[in-house]
Coordinates of C-alpha atoms and ligand atoms in Angstrom, one line a residue:
M1 CA 13.1 -30.5 -35.3
E2 CA 15.7 -31.6 -32.8
R3 CA 15.3 -28.5 -30.6
L4 CA 11.6 -28.7 -30.8
R5 CA 11.7 -32.3 -29.7
E6 CA 14.0 -31.4 -26.8
L7 CA 11.4 -28.8 -25.7
F8 CA 8.6 -31.4 -25.9
D9 CA 10.6 -33.8 -23.9
L10 CA 10.8 -31.3 -21.0
V11 CA 7.0 -31.7 -20.5
A12 CA 6.4 -35.2 -21.9
H13 CA 6.6 -38.6 -20.4
H14 CA 7.0 -41.5 -22.8
G15 CA 6.2 -39.4 -25.8
T16 CA 3.0 -37.8 -24.5
T17 CA 1.7 -35.1 -22.2
T18 CA -1.5 -33.1 -21.6
A19 CA -2.5 -29.6 -22.4
A20 CA -2.9 -29.0 -18.7
D21 CA 0.7 -30.1 -18.0
I22 CA 2.1 -27.8 -20.6
G23 CA -0.1 -25.0 -19.1
T24 CA 1.3 -25.7 -15.6
H25 CA 4.8 -25.5 -17.0
I26 CA 4.2 -22.1 -18.4
E27 CA 2.4 -21.0 -15.3
N28 CA 5.4 -22.1 -13.1
S29 CA 7.6 -19.8 -15.1
G30 CA 5.5 -16.9 -13.8
I31 CA 3.8 -15.9 -17.1
G32 CA 0.1 -15.1 -16.7
A33 CA -2.6 -16.4 -19.0
D34 CA -3.2 -12.9 -20.4
D35 CA 0.4 -12.3 -21.4
F36 CA 0.4 -11.0 -25.0
R37 CA 3.4 -13.2 -26.0
L38 CA 1.7 -16.5 -25.1
A39 CA -2.0 -15.6 -25.3
T40 CA -2.6 -17.8 -28.4
T41 CA -0.8 -20.8 -26.9
I42 CA -2.5 -20.5 -23.5
A43 CA -6.0 -20.1 -25.1
L44 CA -5.4 -23.3 -27.2
L45 CA -4.2 -25.2 -24.2
Q46 CA -7.2 -24.1 -22.1
K47 CA -9.5 -25.4 -24.8
L48 CA -7.8 -28.8 -24.9
G49 CA -7.8 -29.3 -21.1
D50 CA -6.7 -32.8 -20.1
Q51 CA -6.4 -34.2 -23.6
P52 CA -3.3 -36.1 -24.3
I53 CA -0.9 -34.3 -26.6
D54 CA 1.7 -35.9 -28.7
F55 CA 4.7 -34.3 -30.4
E56 CA 3.0 -33.3 -33.6
Q57 CA 0.1 -31.6 -31.7
F58 CA 2.6 -29.9 -29.4
A59 CA 4.5 -28.5 -32.4
A60 CA 1.2 -27.2 -33.9
I61 CA 0.1 -25.6 -30.6
V62 CA 3.3 -23.8 -29.7
G63 CA 4.5 -23.1 -33.2
D64 CA 3.2 -19.5 -33.3
E65 CA 4.8 -18.5 -30.0
L66 CA 7.8 -20.8 -30.0
L67 CA 10.4 -18.4 -28.8
M68 CA 8.5 -17.4 -25.7
V69 CA 7.5 -21.0 -24.9
N70 CA 11.2 -21.9 -25.2
R71 CA 12.2 -19.1 -22.8
A72 CA 9.5 -20.1 -20.3
F73 CA 10.3 -23.8 -20.4
R74 CA 14.0 -23.3 -20.2
R75 CA 14.0 -20.8 -17.4
Q76 CA 15.4 -18.1 -19.5
L77 CA 13.2 -15.4 -18.1
V78 CA 14.7 -12.5 -16.1
I79 CA 14.0 -14.4 -12.8
P80 CA 14.8 -18.0 -13.8
D81 CA 13.8 -19.8 -10.6
W82 CA 10.5 -18.1 -10.3
Q83 CA 8.8 -20.6 -8.0
E84 CA 11.7 -20.4 -5.6
F85 CA 11.7 -16.6 -5.7
C86 CA 7.9 -16.6 -5.0
S87 CA 8.5 -18.8 -1.9
D88 CA 11.2 -16.4 -0.7
I89 CA 8.9 -13.4 -1.1
E90 CA 6.3 -15.3 0.9
T91 CA 8.8 -15.9 3.7
V92 CA 9.4 -12.1 3.9
Y93 CA 5.7 -11.4 3.5
R94 CA 4.8 -13.6 6.5
H95 CA 7.6 -12.0 8.5
V96 CA 6.3 -8.5 8.0
A97 CA 2.7 -9.5 8.6
T98 CA 3.3 -9.7 12.4
D99 CA 4.1 -6.0 12.5
R100 CA 1.0 -4.1 13.7
S101 CA 2.5 -0.8 14.5
G102 CA 1.5 2.5 13.1
S103 CA -2.1 3.7 12.4
N104 CA -4.4 4.5 9.5
A105 CA -4.5 8.0 8.1
D106 CA -7.5 9.6 9.8
Y107 CA -8.1 12.9 8.0
I108 CA -11.0 11.4 6.0
P109 CA -13.5 8.7 7.0
I110 CA -12.7 6.3 4.1
L111 CA -9.1 6.0 5.1
R112 CA -9.7 6.1 8.9
D113 CA -12.2 3.2 8.6
A114 CA -10.2 1.1 6.2
D115 CA -9.4 -2.4 7.6
P116 CA -5.9 -1.9 9.2
E117 CA -5.2 -5.6 8.9
R118 CA -5.0 -5.6 5.2
W119 CA -1.7 -6.8 3.9
G120 CA -0.8 -7.5 0.3
V121 CA 2.3 -7.8 -1.8
A122 CA 2.3 -8.1 -5.6
V123 CA 5.3 -8.5 -7.9
C124 CA 5.7 -8.3 -11.7
S125 CA 9.1 -8.8 -13.4
V126 CA 10.1 -7.0 -16.5
D127 CA 9.5 -10.3 -18.3
G128 CA 5.9 -10.2 -17.1
Q129 CA 6.3 -12.9 -14.4
R130 CA 3.7 -12.2 -11.8
M131 CA 2.7 -13.2 -8.3
G132 CA 0.5 -11.8 -5.5
L133 CA 0.1 -12.6 -1.8
G134 CA -2.7 -11.5 0.5
D135 CA -4.8 -8.4 -0.2
V136 CA -3.5 -7.6 -3.7
D137 CA -6.9 -7.3 -5.3
V138 CA -8.4 -4.8 -2.8
Y139 CA -9.1 -1.4 -4.4
H140 CA -7.8 1.6 -2.5
S141 CA -7.2 5.2 -3.4
I142 CA -3.7 5.7 -4.8
Q143 CA -3.3 9.1 -3.2
S144 CA 0.3 10.3 -3.5
V145 CA 1.3 7.3 -5.7
S146 CA -0.5 9.4 -8.4
K147 CA 2.1 12.1 -8.1
P148 CA 5.0 10.6 -10.2
L149 CA 2.6 9.7 -12.9
T150 CA 1.1 13.1 -13.2
Y151 CA 4.6 14.4 -13.4
A152 CA 5.5 11.8 -16.1
F153 CA 2.3 12.8 -18.0
A154 CA 3.3 16.5 -17.8
L155 CA 6.8 15.8 -19.0
D156 CA 5.5 13.8 -21.9
R157 CA 3.0 16.4 -23.0
E158 CA 4.8 19.6 -22.1
G159 CA 8.5 18.7 -22.4
F160 CA 11.2 19.0 -19.7
D161 CA 12.0 22.7 -20.0
F162 CA 8.4 24.0 -19.8
T163 CA 7.5 21.6 -17.0
H164 CA 10.5 22.6 -14.9
Q165 CA 9.6 26.2 -15.2
F166 CA 6.9 25.3 -12.7
V167 CA 8.6 22.7 -10.5
G168 CA 12.0 21.9 -9.1
M169 CA 13.8 18.6 -8.6
E170 CA 15.2 19.0 -5.1
P171 CA 14.2 16.8 -2.2
S172 CA 12.5 19.1 0.3
G173 CA 13.4 17.4 3.6
R174 CA 10.1 18.9 4.8
P175 CA 6.7 17.4 5.4
F176 CA 4.9 16.6 2.1
N177 CA 2.2 19.1 2.7
A178 CA 4.5 22.0 3.8
L179 CA 3.9 25.5 2.5
D180 CA 7.5 25.7 1.4
L181 CA 9.0 26.7 -1.9
L182 CA 12.5 26.9 -3.4
P183 CA 14.2 30.3 -3.2
D184 CA 13.2 30.8 -6.8
E185 CA 9.6 30.2 -5.7
R186 CA 9.0 27.0 -7.5
P187 CA 7.8 23.9 -5.5
Y188 CA 10.6 21.6 -4.4
N189 CA 9.7 18.6 -6.6
P190 CA 6.7 16.9 -8.1
C191 CA 6.3 14.5 -5.2
V192 CA 5.5 17.0 -2.5
N193 CA 1.9 18.4 -2.5
A194 CA 3.0 21.8 -3.8
G195 CA 4.7 20.2 -6.8
A196 CA 2.0 17.8 -7.4
I197 CA -0.7 20.5 -7.3
M198 CA 1.4 22.5 -9.7
M199 CA 1.7 19.5 -12.0
A200 CA -2.0 19.0 -11.9
G201 CA -2.3 22.7 -12.9
L202 CA 0.1 22.2 -15.7
V203 CA -1.8 19.2 -17.1
A204 CA -5.1 21.1 -16.7
S205 CA -3.7 24.2 -18.4
G206 CA -2.7 22.1 -21.5
A207 CA -6.2 20.8 -21.9
P208 CA -8.5 23.9 -21.6
H209 CA -11.3 22.2 -23.6
L210 CA -11.5 19.3 -21.1
S211 CA -13.2 19.3 -17.6
D212 CA -11.3 18.3 -14.6
R213 CA -13.0 14.9 -14.7
E214 CA -12.2 14.4 -18.3
I215 CA -8.5 15.2 -17.6
T216 CA -8.6 12.7 -14.7
Q217 CA -10.0 10.2 -17.1
V218 CA -7.1 10.7 -19.5
I219 CA -4.7 10.1 -16.6
M220 CA -6.7 7.0 -15.5
N221 CA -6.3 5.7 -19.1
L222 CA -2.6 6.2 -18.8
W223 CA -2.6 4.2 -15.5
A224 CA -4.7 1.5 -17.2
K225 CA -2.0 1.2 -19.9
L226 CA 0.8 1.1 -17.4
C227 CA -0.8 -1.8 -15.6
G228 CA -1.5 -3.7 -18.8
H229 CA -5.3 -3.4 -18.5
V230 CA -5.4 -6.3 -16.1
A231 CA -8.3 -4.8 -14.2
P232 CA -10.3 -1.5 -14.5
V233 CA -8.9 1.7 -12.9
H234 CA -11.6 3.0 -10.6
F235 CA -12.5 6.4 -9.2
S236 CA -13.8 7.0 -5.7
E237 CA -16.4 9.7 -5.5
E238 CA -16.5 9.4 -1.7
T239 CA -12.7 9.9 -1.4
M240 CA -12.9 12.9 -3.8
L241 CA -15.7 14.6 -1.8
S242 CA -13.9 14.0 1.5
E243 CA -10.6 15.2 0.1
R244 CA -12.3 18.4 -1.1
D245 CA -13.9 18.9 2.3
T246 CA -10.6 18.7 4.1
A247 CA -8.4 20.4 1.6
D248 CA -7.7 23.7 3.4
N249 CA -4.0 23.1 3.6
N250 CA -3.9 22.1 -0.1
F251 CA -5.9 25.2 -1.0
A252 CA -3.4 27.3 1.0
I253 CA -0.6 25.8 -1.1
A254 CA -2.5 26.5 -4.3
Y255 CA -3.0 30.2 -3.4
L256 CA 0.7 30.4 -2.4
L257 CA 1.7 29.0 -5.8
R258 CA -0.6 31.4 -7.6
G259 CA 0.7 34.3 -5.5
R260 CA 4.4 33.5 -5.8
C261 CA 5.3 31.9 -9.0
G262 CA 2.0 32.1 -10.9
L263 CA 0.1 29.1 -12.3
P264 CA 0.8 27.6 -15.7
R265 CA -1.0 29.4 -18.5
S266 CA -3.0 31.1 -15.6
V267 CA -5.1 28.0 -15.2
D268 CA -8.2 28.2 -13.0
L269 CA -7.1 27.4 -9.4
H270 CA -10.2 25.4 -8.6
K271 CA -9.8 23.3 -11.8
M272 CA -6.2 22.7 -10.8
M273 CA -7.2 21.6 -7.3
D274 CA -10.0 19.3 -8.7
V275 CA -7.5 17.6 -11.0
Y276 CA -5.1 17.2 -8.1
L277 CA -7.6 15.8 -5.7
S278 CA -9.2 13.5 -8.2
C279 CA -5.9 12.0 -9.1
C280 CA -5.5 11.2 -5.4
S281 CA -9.0 9.6 -5.5
I282 CA -8.1 7.1 -8.3
E283 CA -8.5 3.6 -7.0
M284 CA -6.3 0.7 -7.9
T285 CA -5.0 -2.5 -6.4
A286 CA -1.5 -3.6 -5.4
R287 CA -1.5 -6.1 -8.3
M288 CA -2.2 -3.3 -10.7
L289 CA 0.4 -1.0 -9.2
S290 CA 3.0 -3.8 -9.3
I291 CA 2.5 -4.0 -13.1
A292 CA 2.7 -0.2 -13.4
A293 CA 6.0 -0.3 -11.5
A294 CA 7.3 -3.1 -13.7
T295 CA 6.5 -0.9 -16.8
L296 CA 8.6 1.8 -15.2
A297 CA 11.3 -0.8 -14.4
N298 CA 11.1 -1.8 -18.1
G299 CA 11.8 1.7 -19.4
G300 CA 8.1 2.5 -20.1
V301 CA 7.2 -0.7 -22.0
C302 CA 4.5 -2.7 -20.3
P303 CA 5.8 -6.2 -19.9
I304 CA 2.5 -7.9 -20.4
T305 CA 1.2 -6.0 -23.4
G306 CA 4.4 -4.9 -25.0
E307 CA 3.1 -1.3 -25.4
Q308 CA 5.5 1.6 -25.0
V309 CA 3.3 3.5 -22.6
L310 CA 5.8 6.3 -21.7
P311 CA 9.0 7.3 -23.4
T312 CA 12.1 5.9 -21.7
D313 CA 13.5 9.4 -21.2
V314 CA 10.4 10.4 -19.3
V315 CA 10.6 7.3 -17.2
K316 CA 14.2 8.0 -16.3
K317 CA 13.4 11.4 -15.0
T318 CA 10.3 10.1 -13.1
L319 CA 12.3 7.4 -11.4
S320 CA 15.0 10.0 -10.4
V321 CA 12.4 12.1 -8.7
M322 CA 10.9 9.1 -7.0
Q323 CA 14.3 8.1 -5.8
S324 CA 15.1 11.5 -4.2
A325 CA 11.6 12.4 -3.0
G326 CA 9.2 9.5 -3.2
M327 CA 9.0 8.5 0.4
Y328 CA 7.9 11.8 1.9
D329 CA 10.5 13.4 4.2
N330 CA 11.9 10.0 4.9
A331 CA 13.2 9.7 1.4
G332 CA 16.8 10.2 2.3
V333 CA 16.8 7.3 4.8
F334 CA 14.8 5.2 2.4
T335 CA 17.4 5.8 -0.4
L336 CA 20.2 4.9 2.0
E337 CA 18.6 1.8 3.3
V338 CA 16.6 0.5 0.4
G339 CA 18.2 2.3 -2.5
L340 CA 15.3 2.1 -4.9
P341 CA 12.9 4.6 -6.5
A342 CA 9.5 4.3 -4.7
K343 CA 6.3 6.2 -4.0
S344 CA 4.0 5.8 -1.1
G345 CA 0.5 7.1 -0.5
V346 CA -1.5 7.7 2.7
A347 CA -4.0 4.9 1.9
G348 CA -1.2 2.5 2.6
A349 CA 0.3 1.8 -0.8
V350 CA 3.9 1.6 -1.7
M351 CA 5.0 1.2 -5.3
V352 CA 8.7 0.3 -5.9
V353 CA 10.7 0.0 -9.0
I354 CA 13.8 -2.2 -9.4
P355 CA 15.1 -1.0 -12.7
N356 CA 15.6 -3.7 -15.3
L357 CA 14.3 -6.4 -13.0
M358 CA 10.8 -5.9 -11.6
G359 CA 8.2 -3.7 -10.0
F360 CA 6.4 -4.5 -6.8
A361 CA 3.6 -2.9 -4.8
T362 CA 2.5 -3.4 -1.2
F363 CA -0.7 -2.4 0.5
S364 CA -1.1 -2.1 4.3
P365 CA -3.0 1.0 5.7
R366 CA -1.1 1.5 9.0
L367 CA 1.3 4.4 8.5
D368 CA 4.4 5.6 10.3
A369 CA 5.2 9.1 11.5
Y370 CA 6.2 10.1 7.9
G371 CA 3.0 8.9 6.3
N372 CA 4.5 5.7 4.8
S373 CA 3.0 2.3 5.2
V374 CA 4.8 0.6 8.1
R375 CA 4.7 -2.9 6.6
G376 CA 5.4 -1.5 3.1
V377 CA 8.6 0.1 4.3
S378 CA 9.5 -2.9 6.4
F379 CA 9.0 -5.2 3.5
C380 CA 11.3 -3.1 1.3
R381 CA 14.0 -3.1 3.9
Q382 CA 13.8 -6.8 4.5
L383 CA 13.8 -7.6 0.8
V384 CA 16.9 -5.5 0.3
E385 CA 18.6 -7.2 3.3
R386 CA 18.1 -10.5 1.5
F387 CA 18.5 -9.7 -2.2
T388 CA 20.9 -7.6 -4.2
F389 CA 18.3 -5.0 -5.0
H390 CA 19.9 -1.9 -3.5
M391 CA 21.1 0.2 -6.4
Y392 CA 24.6 0.1 -5.0
D393 CA 24.7 -3.6 -4.3
S394 CA 26.3 -3.8 -7.7
I395 CA 29.5 -2.2 -6.4
S396 CA 29.9 -4.5 -3.5
G397 CA 33.2 -6.1 -4.7
G398 CA 31.6 -9.5 -4.3
R399 CA 30.8 -8.9 -0.7
T400 CA 27.2 -8.3 -0.2
G401 CA 26.9 -10.6 2.8
C402 CA 25.7 -13.4 0.5
K403 CA 22.5 -11.6 -0.6
R404 CA 20.6 -13.5 -3.2
D405 CA 20.4 -12.4 -6.8
P406 CA 17.3 -13.8 -8.4
R407 CA 18.6 -12.8 -11.8
A408 CA 20.7 -15.9 -11.8
S409 CA 19.6 -19.4 -10.9
Q410 CA 21.0 -19.9 -7.4
H411 CA 21.2 -23.7 -7.9
T412 CA 23.2 -23.3 -11.1
R413 CA 25.5 -20.7 -9.6
R414 CA 26.2 -22.8 -6.5
Q415 CA 26.9 -25.9 -8.7
R416 CA 29.3 -23.8 -10.7
D417 CA 31.1 -22.4 -7.6
L418 CA 31.5 -25.9 -6.3
T419 CA 32.9 -27.2 -9.5
D420 CA 35.4 -24.4 -9.6
L421 CA 36.4 -25.0 -6.0
R422 CA 37.0 -28.7 -6.6
W423 CA 39.0 -28.0 -9.7
A424 CA 41.1 -25.3 -8.0
V425 CA 41.7 -27.5 -4.9
S426 CA 42.9 -30.3 -7.1
H427 CA 45.5 -28.0 -8.6
G428 CA 46.7 -26.8 -5.1
D429 CA 45.2 -23.3 -5.2
R430 CA 45.9 -21.8 -1.8
Y431 CA 42.7 -19.8 -1.5
A432 CA 40.4 -22.7 -2.6
T433 CA 42.2 -25.0 -0.2
K434 CA 41.6 -22.6 2.7
V435 CA 37.9 -22.4 1.8
R436 CA 37.7 -26.2 1.6
D437 CA 39.4 -26.5 5.0
L438 CA 37.0 -24.0 6.5
M439 CA 34.1 -26.0 5.1
L440 CA 35.5 -29.2 6.6
D441 CA 36.1 -27.4 9.9
C442 CA 32.5 -26.3 10.0
M443 CA 31.3 -29.8 9.4
I444 CA 33.5 -31.2 12.1
S445 CA 32.8 -28.5 14.7
I446 CA 29.1 -28.9 14.3
T447 CA 29.4 -32.7 14.6
L448 CA 31.7 -32.3 17.6
A449 CA 29.4 -29.9 19.4
D450 CA 27.4 -32.7 21.0
G451 CA 30.6 -34.4 22.4
E452 CA 32.6 -37.1 20.8
I453 CA 32.3 -38.0 17.1
E454 CA 30.5 -41.3 16.7
A455 CA 31.0 -43.6 13.8
S456 CA 27.6 -42.8 12.4
E457 CA 28.2 -39.1 12.6
L458 CA 31.5 -39.6 10.9
A459 CA 29.8 -41.5 8.1
T460 CA 27.2 -38.7 7.7
M461 CA 29.9 -36.1 7.6
A462 CA 31.9 -38.1 5.0
E463 CA 28.8 -38.4 2.9
A464 CA 28.0 -34.7 3.0
Y465 CA 31.7 -33.9 2.2
A466 CA 31.6 -36.3 -0.7
E467 CA 28.5 -34.6 -2.1
L468 CA 30.1 -31.2 -1.9
M469 CA 33.7 -32.0 -3.0
N470 CA 32.9 -35.0 -5.3
E471 CA 35.5 -37.1 -3.6
Q472 CA 35.3 -39.7 -0.9
P473 CA 37.2 -38.5 2.2
D474 CA 39.4 -41.0 4.0
P475 CA 37.6 -41.8 7.3
G476 CA 40.9 -42.1 9.1
A477 CA 42.0 -38.7 7.9
L478 CA 38.6 -37.2 8.9
Q479 CA 38.9 -38.7 12.4
Q480 CA 42.4 -37.2 12.6
Q481 CA 41.2 -33.8 11.5
A482 CA 38.5 -33.9 14.2
V483 CA 41.0 -34.7 16.8
A484 CA 43.2 -31.9 15.5
C485 CA 40.3 -29.6 15.6
Q486 CA 39.7 -30.4 19.3
Q487 CA 43.3 -30.0 20.1
R488 CA 43.5 -26.7 18.5
A489 CA 40.5 -25.5 20.6
V490 CA 42.2 -26.7 23.8
Q491 CA 45.4 -24.9 22.8
E492 CA 43.4 -21.8 22.4
G493 CA 42.1 -22.4 25.9
R494 CA 38.7 -23.6 24.9
H495 CA 37.5 -26.8 26.6
G496 CA 34.4 -28.9 26.6
A497 CA 32.0 -29.9 23.8
T498 CA 31.5 -26.3 22.6
G499 CA 35.2 -25.5 22.6
A500 CA 35.8 -26.6 19.1
F501 CA 32.7 -24.8 17.9
E502 CA 33.7 -21.5 19.6
A503 CA 37.2 -21.9 18.1
L504 CA 35.6 -22.3 14.6
V505 CA 33.5 -19.2 15.0
E506 CA 36.5 -17.3 16.1
R507 CA 38.5 -18.6 13.1
L508 CA 35.8 -17.7 10.6
R509 CA 35.7 -14.1 12.0
R510 CA 39.5 -13.9 11.6
E511 CA 39.4 -15.2 8.0
L512 CA 36.3 -13.1 7.0
P513 CA 38.2 -10.3 5.3
L514 CA 39.6 -12.8 2.9
L515 CA 36.4 -14.5 2.0
D516 CA 34.2 -13.3 -0.8
D517 CA 30.4 -14.0 -1.1
N518 CA 30.9 -17.3 -3.0
S519 CA 33.3 -18.7 -0.4
R520 CA 31.1 -17.7 2.5
E521 CA 28.1 -19.3 0.8
L522 CA 30.0 -22.5 0.3
I523 CA 31.1 -22.6 3.9
L524 CA 27.6 -22.0 5.2
E525 CA 26.4 -24.6 2.8
A526 CA 28.8 -27.1 4.3
A527 CA 27.5 -26.3 7.8
F528 CA 24.0 -26.6 6.5
R529 CA 24.5 -30.0 5.0
V530 CA 25.6 -31.6 8.3
S531 CA 23.0 -29.7 10.3
C532 CA 20.2 -30.9 8.1
A533 CA 21.6 -34.4 7.5
D534 CA 19.0 -36.0 9.8
G535 CA 16.2 -34.2 8.0
E536 CA 15.6 -31.5 10.6
I537 CA 17.3 -28.5 12.1
E538 CA 17.2 -28.8 15.8
P539 CA 17.2 -25.7 18.0
E540 CA 20.8 -26.2 18.9
E541 CA 21.7 -26.6 15.2
D542 CA 19.7 -23.5 14.4
L543 CA 21.8 -21.5 16.9
Q544 CA 25.0 -22.9 15.5
L545 CA 24.0 -22.0 11.9
R546 CA 23.1 -18.5 13.1
S547 CA 26.5 -18.1 14.8
I548 CA 28.3 -19.3 11.7
A549 CA 26.3 -17.0 9.5
E550 CA 27.0 -14.1 11.9
A551 CA 30.7 -14.8 11.9
L552 CA 30.6 -14.9 8.1
A553 CA 28.7 -11.6 8.0
I554 CA 25.8 -13.3 6.3
H555 CA 22.5 -11.5 7.1
E556 CA 20.2 -13.6 9.3
G557 CA 17.4 -12.9 6.8
V558 CA 19.4 -14.7 4.1
L559 CA 19.9 -17.6 6.5
E560 CA 16.2 -17.6 7.2
L561 CA 15.4 -17.9 3.5
E562 CA 17.8 -20.8 3.4
I563 CA 16.2 -22.5 6.3
A564 CA 12.7 -21.9 4.9
R565 CA 13.9 -23.4 1.6
F566 CA 15.2 -26.5 3.4
Q567 CA 11.9 -26.9 5.2
R568 CA 10.0 -26.7 2.0
Q569 CA 11.9 -29.6 0.7
L570 CA 11.0 -31.9 3.6
P571 CA 8.2 -34.3 3.0
A572 CA 4.9 -33.0 4.5
P573 CA 4.1 -34.5 7.9
R574 CA 1.6 -37.3 7.7
Ligands
LIG1 N1 -4.8 13.5 -0.6 C1 -3.6 13.8 0.2 C2 -3.3 15.2 0.4 O1 -3.2 15.9 -0.6 C3 -2.5 13.1 -0.4 C4 -1.9 12.3 0.6 C5 -0.8 11.5 0.3 O2 -0.9 10.3 -0.1 O3 0.3 12.0 0.5 O4 -3.0 15.7 1.5

């Protein structure tokens, strides 16, 4: 009973709450109303609306799904600070929205005429936490995003050996629609047109009793399961007809395949092409694709239905192919910069998988020279500059440039780092003392930057220091340290108000090789505290923070998230 009571107290005030409040608590964790693990609780809560709920009623309502309610309330989902994470995603989303470069695919009218301004980002974690921004419910043809799934379907049905008699696994480095084959005459991989056409042929050859449309329907059913049936999977007749009208190059590929390596079980070439083109004409939304990506991130188990949609082994192979060949002939650069398995399509979708964490999908029709959505790729890059999502961020030796890791609560981590620092300083640890001194130097240099240190500034600084280090500094000692700071700058030949600040930046640069992510973050935090002490970051302070971040090799995107976070905490202007 004790634990249940504690859980209740998280949502109750003076022994009572409302169903709506409990619902909001669940919603804030990112879990949607249709999540299979909380469906009963959420349905009950919705029925009760604003009614007051006491402890006994609470126990009865959540009893059936207690474990999950506990996880949602106690922030034990894979992304604990979900609301914070959503705000960060929104910061990046807005950033990318200003990019209007690139242009729509124009080989068929429906893509040429699509609204180029559309911009949507949807995220789904492997725990089923979901969010969407902008045009996430706009249906568009999935085009090449269909390719990895057709491959997964073939692997599942036909097995690895038979499937790979007809397709390779090498990145081609050539345009997606090239008429190029491996020396052994198989297509390079399942993500280039030749490979995808072959996979369509393989799937068609395994279902001789079904028409091309019936086969497409089976694949659409698989998509529906992957995205947890949150919305119907559509088919665009118009896209299909236009695709067929403009498919000369794809037909050339099909004939080449038949002439060179032969088609699986001598399947009819036209049936193969119709399955391929209709898979491209399947329509989904970014929200749906983000859940499908999350299912792949979760080893084939859909996070919001709990269904094992694809065997984990098939998912591993599919992700490997996406990793090496998913972003057309820019896949190598994408892997280097973003380091995640992804697949794009010419309608403007990008579907990205962060294994064991989340899937996300973007939608924006303007494409770059490779055929990838400009904003989609830019979003991926910017995300990876700010978060430890690149697959090799895990071998950074604690030096990612202070990228965020949403798997851990940032607040909890920072508190722990501070506690550790105070403890180590109190025992005379050399490294911790250096970090503490740099923190203090930052605070002093920022305060000095507008000339002399006034008494009120000294008091603000002392307060910020006390908050961080949990000890009241001696004002006299602080004053002395400030003077020492100025003198050091003069000795280094730096004069005037900015001298001390320039000396600080120089010192940070020098010390950088010794500082791990935790220390850099704490130093930036110290700088941040004094800059924000008066409730706003003035342009001068903004520049200083940027210089400090730069000297500490903290990416400016990370600093921007920090600034946006600070601004969110300010009271709204009246
Ligand atoms: N329907 C397109 C084609 O086969 C696919 C385009 C794509 O998204 O790459 O040419």
